[in-house]
């Protein structure tokens, strides 16, 4: 009988503790610290993840928050962790614009070939790759194929030559796999 009472008391204590920490306002998130974002604003990130402030720190799925942020075209990696009792720490690594690629319009892409955003004026200093096509280009997808990589490598190596110091090549037109 004593063992049964002890087990029941422990179970009730665990259940009551669980209910307290998952419903108490003392564990609702009231501060989110964002680190590593330069291009994206806090408002952009909050609109991407959805509201976090006011949610219970124990019931928030950190993996889901990190995965949702990593789906953003500009975000390479995201890490979320709890800061007790009411905080959240989110660290991002943003992608770096590397080149522009002309598809149905000019897009900015990173060094892995991920399309980041449409961009012509703001990133006009980046090299431009033309002469390729992609069906239904979507932000966040990888468009780098062998031709793009070959063209970028060729442009980089040619620009290392002293003759191109003052006037580097900034556009690559790809005719086919063997002709850049």
mmCIF file of C-alpha atoms in Angstrom:
data_model
loop_
_atom_site.group_PDB
_atom_site.id
_atom_site.type_symbol
_atom_site.label_atom_id
_atom_site.label_comp_id
_atom_site.label_asym_id
_atom_site.label_seq_id
_atom_site.Cartn_x
_atom_site.Cartn_y
_atom_site.Cartn_z
ATOM 1 C CA UNK A 1 0.000 0.000 0.000
ATOM 2 C CA UNK A 2 2.858 2.351 0.888
ATOM 3 C CA UNK A 3 4.511 1.726 -2.504
ATOM 4 C CA UNK A 4 1.262 2.443 -4.311
ATOM 5 C CA UNK A 5 0.742 5.692 -2.396
ATOM 6 C CA UNK A 6 4.373 6.696 -3.100
ATOM 7 C CA UNK A 7 4.015 5.965 -6.826
ATOM 8 C CA UNK A 8 0.714 7.870 -6.984
ATOM 9 C CA UNK A 9 2.235 10.868 -5.141
ATOM 10 C CA UNK A 10 5.274 10.925 -7.461
ATOM 11 C CA UNK A 11 3.053 10.638 -10.540
ATOM 12 C CA UNK A 12 0.837 13.466 -9.307
ATOM 13 C CA UNK A 13 3.919 15.613 -8.604
ATOM 14 C CA UNK A 14 5.337 14.985 -12.077
ATOM 15 C CA UNK A 15 1.985 15.705 -13.737
ATOM 16 C CA UNK A 16 1.470 18.902 -11.719
ATOM 17 C CA UNK A 17 5.032 20.074 -12.471
ATOM 18 C CA UNK A 18 4.545 19.420 -16.188
ATOM 19 C CA UNK A 19 1.279 21.368 -16.251
ATOM 20 C CA UNK A 20 2.918 24.246 -14.367
ATOM 21 C CA UNK A 21 5.933 24.652 -16.647
ATOM 22 C CA UNK A 22 3.917 24.284 -19.869
ATOM 23 C CA UNK A 23 1.154 26.716 -18.894
ATOM 24 C CA UNK A 24 2.843 29.230 -16.599
ATOM 25 C CA UNK A 25 3.342 32.749 -17.897
ATOM 26 C CA UNK A 26 6.744 32.663 -16.194
ATOM 27 C CA UNK A 27 8.011 30.496 -19.062
ATOM 28 C CA UNK A 28 6.496 32.431 -21.963
ATOM 29 C CA UNK A 29 9.095 33.808 -24.384
ATOM 30 C CA UNK A 30 9.372 37.586 -24.117
ATOM 31 C CA UNK A 31 12.755 38.152 -25.800
ATOM 32 C CA UNK A 32 14.337 36.805 -28.976
ATOM 33 C CA UNK A 33 17.996 37.604 -29.643
ATOM 34 C CA UNK A 34 18.935 37.378 -33.338
ATOM 35 C CA UNK A 35 22.600 37.047 -34.329
ATOM 36 C CA UNK A 36 24.334 36.773 -37.686
ATOM 37 C CA UNK A 37 21.733 38.528 -39.810
ATOM 38 C CA UNK A 38 22.977 41.386 -41.942
ATOM 39 C CA UNK A 39 20.880 41.379 -45.067
ATOM 40 C CA UNK A 40 17.622 40.298 -43.461
ATOM 41 C CA UNK A 41 15.832 42.449 -40.913
ATOM 42 C CA UNK A 42 14.319 41.130 -37.704
ATOM 43 C CA UNK A 43 10.881 41.885 -39.139
ATOM 44 C CA UNK A 44 11.631 39.757 -42.219
ATOM 45 C CA UNK A 45 12.769 36.885 -40.026
ATOM 46 C CA UNK A 46 9.769 37.120 -37.693
ATOM 47 C CA UNK A 47 7.364 37.176 -40.635
ATOM 48 C CA UNK A 48 9.137 34.094 -42.040
ATOM 49 C CA UNK A 49 9.002 32.083 -38.790
ATOM 50 C CA UNK A 50 5.703 33.367 -37.500
ATOM 51 C CA UNK A 51 5.111 34.776 -34.035
ATOM 52 C CA UNK A 52 7.365 33.416 -31.288
ATOM 53 C CA UNK A 53 6.860 35.960 -28.506
ATOM 54 C CA UNK A 54 4.324 34.690 -25.962
ATOM 55 C CA UNK A 55 4.814 31.002 -26.725
ATOM 56 C CA UNK A 56 5.871 28.642 -23.964
ATOM 57 C CA UNK A 57 9.635 28.062 -23.983
ATOM 58 C CA UNK A 58 9.198 24.321 -23.340
ATOM 59 C CA UNK A 59 6.538 23.756 -25.995
ATOM 60 C CA UNK A 60 8.351 25.606 -28.792
ATOM 61 C CA UNK A 61 9.900 23.136 -31.256
ATOM 62 C CA UNK A 62 13.405 24.524 -31.805
ATOM 63 C CA UNK A 63 14.139 22.162 -34.705
ATOM 64 C CA UNK A 64 11.026 23.374 -36.494
ATOM 65 C CA UNK A 65 12.055 27.028 -36.001
ATOM 66 C CA UNK A 66 15.581 26.293 -37.295
ATOM 67 C CA UNK A 67 14.266 24.342 -40.292
ATOM 68 C CA UNK A 68 11.767 27.062 -41.165
ATOM 69 C CA UNK A 69 14.509 29.695 -41.098
ATOM 70 C CA UNK A 70 16.836 27.506 -43.183
ATOM 71 C CA UNK A 71 14.141 27.403 -45.892
ATOM 72 C CA UNK A 72 14.618 31.142 -46.487
ATOM 73 C CA UNK A 73 16.725 31.666 -49.638
ATOM 74 C CA UNK A 74 19.171 33.995 -47.853
ATOM 75 C CA UNK A 75 19.702 31.709 -44.835
ATOM 76 C CA UNK A 76 22.394 29.045 -45.130
ATOM 77 C CA UNK A 77 22.134 27.703 -41.570
ATOM 78 C CA UNK A 78 20.053 28.515 -38.504
ATOM 79 C CA UNK A 79 20.409 27.475 -34.880
ATOM 80 C CA UNK A 80 17.836 28.151 -32.150
ATOM 81 C CA UNK A 81 18.287 27.527 -28.449
ATOM 82 C CA UNK A 82 16.451 28.369 -25.250
ATOM 83 C CA UNK A 83 17.686 31.001 -22.813
ATOM 84 C CA UNK A 84 15.880 30.386 -19.545
ATOM 85 C CA UNK A 85 13.509 31.460 -18.227
ATOM 86 C CA UNK A 86 11.943 33.549 -21.030
ATOM 87 C CA UNK A 87 14.398 33.995 -23.864
ATOM 88 C CA UNK A 88 15.330 32.528 -27.211
ATOM 89 C CA UNK A 89 18.693 32.802 -29.012
ATOM 90 C CA UNK A 90 18.709 32.407 -32.796
ATOM 91 C CA UNK A 91 21.950 32.428 -34.764
ATOM 92 C CA UNK A 92 21.961 32.637 -38.555
ATOM 93 C CA UNK A 93 24.548 32.284 -41.245
ATOM 94 C CA UNK A 94 23.446 34.166 -44.326
ATOM 95 C CA UNK A 95 24.442 33.296 -47.865
ATOM 96 C CA UNK A 96 26.926 35.547 -49.663
ATOM 97 C CA UNK A 97 26.000 36.925 -53.087
ATOM 98 C CA UNK A 98 28.492 35.579 -55.619
ATOM 99 C CA UNK A 99 27.196 36.238 -59.123
ATOM 100 C CA UNK A 100 24.157 37.175 -61.150
ATOM 101 C CA UNK A 101 22.563 34.788 -63.576
ATOM 102 C CA UNK A 102 20.229 35.826 -66.403
ATOM 103 C CA UNK A 103 17.263 33.469 -66.645
ATOM 104 C CA UNK A 104 13.773 34.874 -67.208
ATOM 105 C CA UNK A 105 15.241 37.892 -65.359
ATOM 106 C CA UNK A 106 18.514 38.572 -63.564
ATOM 107 C CA UNK A 107 18.866 36.701 -60.260
ATOM 108 C CA UNK A 108 21.529 36.895 -57.587
ATOM 109 C CA UNK A 109 23.046 33.563 -56.609
ATOM 110 C CA UNK A 110 25.520 32.444 -53.979
ATOM 111 C CA UNK A 111 28.705 30.430 -54.533
ATOM 112 C CA UNK A 112 26.697 27.172 -54.372
ATOM 113 C CA UNK A 113 24.339 28.294 -57.136
ATOM 114 C CA UNK A 114 21.327 28.963 -54.886
ATOM 115 C CA UNK A 115 19.042 31.692 -56.246
ATOM 116 C CA UNK A 116 18.730 34.396 -53.588
ATOM 117 C CA UNK A 117 16.575 37.100 -55.117
ATOM 118 C CA UNK A 118 15.885 38.929 -58.340
ATOM 119 C CA UNK A 119 18.464 41.644 -58.578
ATOM 120 C CA UNK A 120 19.877 43.917 -61.196
ATOM 121 C CA UNK A 121 20.768 47.307 -59.721
ATOM 122 C CA UNK A 122 21.835 46.548 -56.159
ATOM 123 C CA UNK A 123 24.216 43.771 -57.222
ATOM 124 C CA UNK A 124 25.424 45.235 -60.514
ATOM 125 C CA UNK A 125 29.076 44.820 -59.430
ATOM 126 C CA UNK A 126 28.714 41.017 -59.415
ATOM 127 C CA UNK A 127 29.649 39.031 -62.537
ATOM 128 C CA UNK A 128 26.762 38.221 -64.881
ATOM 129 C CA UNK A 129 26.223 34.804 -66.484
ATOM 130 C CA UNK A 130 24.044 34.702 -69.596
ATOM 131 C CA UNK A 131 23.096 32.131 -72.191
ATOM 132 C CA UNK A 132 21.620 29.493 -69.884
ATOM 133 C CA UNK A 133 18.075 28.544 -69.081
ATOM 134 C CA UNK A 134 16.203 27.019 -66.187
ATOM 135 C CA UNK A 135 12.604 25.893 -66.091
ATOM 136 C CA UNK A 136 10.558 27.801 -63.531
ATOM 137 C CA UNK A 137 13.410 29.378 -61.557
ATOM 138 C CA UNK A 138 12.430 29.564 -57.901
ATOM 139 C CA UNK A 139 14.218 31.370 -55.104
ATOM 140 C CA UNK A 140 16.143 28.964 -52.915
ATOM 141 C CA UNK A 141 16.812 26.366 -55.629
ATOM 142 C CA UNK A 142 20.227 25.417 -56.952
ATOM 143 C CA UNK A 143 20.714 26.414 -60.591
ATOM 144 C CA UNK A 144 24.455 25.795 -60.780
ATOM 145 C CA UNK A 145 25.219 23.307 -63.462
ATOM 146 C CA UNK A 146 28.475 22.339 -65.076
ATOM 147 C CA UNK A 147 28.299 25.214 -67.563
ATOM 148 C CA UNK A 148 27.868 27.874 -64.861
ATOM 149 C CA UNK A 149 30.691 26.495 -62.748
ATOM 150 C CA UNK A 150 32.957 26.217 -65.786
ATOM 151 C CA UNK A 151 32.130 29.792 -66.836
ATOM 152 C CA UNK A 152 32.785 31.232 -63.374
ATOM 153 C CA UNK A 153 36.084 29.376 -63.036
ATOM 154 C CA UNK A 154 37.159 30.584 -66.464
ATOM 155 C CA UNK A 155 36.217 34.185 -65.670
ATOM 156 C CA UNK A 156 38.066 34.021 -62.324
ATOM 157 C CA UNK A 157 41.230 32.585 -63.879
ATOM 158 C CA UNK A 158 41.256 35.043 -66.770
ATOM 159 C CA UNK A 159 40.787 37.966 -64.353
ATOM 160 C CA UNK A 160 43.947 36.847 -62.527
ATOM 161 C CA UNK A 161 45.993 37.732 -65.610
ATOM 162 C CA UNK A 162 47.771 41.126 -65.349
ATOM 163 C CA UNK A 163 46.241 42.374 -68.602
ATOM 164 C CA UNK A 164 42.779 42.344 -66.976
ATOM 165 C CA UNK A 165 43.746 44.211 -63.766
ATOM 166 C CA UNK A 166 42.151 47.508 -64.776
ATOM 167 C CA UNK A 167 39.269 46.105 -66.806
ATOM 168 C CA UNK A 168 38.194 42.672 -65.528
ATOM 169 C CA UNK A 169 35.747 40.435 -67.324
ATOM 170 C CA UNK A 170 32.348 40.829 -65.697
ATOM 171 C CA UNK A 171 30.056 38.895 -68.041
ATOM 172 C CA UNK A 172 30.147 35.310 -69.228
ATOM 173 C CA UNK A 173 27.918 34.176 -72.088
ATOM 174 C CA UNK A 174 27.532 30.422 -72.354
ATOM 175 C CA UNK A 175 26.740 29.121 -75.847
ATOM 176 C CA UNK A 176 26.928 25.449 -74.992
ATOM 177 C CA UNK A 177 28.881 23.079 -72.766
ATOM 178 C CA UNK A 178 32.083 23.520 -74.752
ATOM 179 C CA UNK A 179 31.813 27.148 -75.795
ATOM 180 C CA UNK A 180 31.940 29.997 -73.249
#
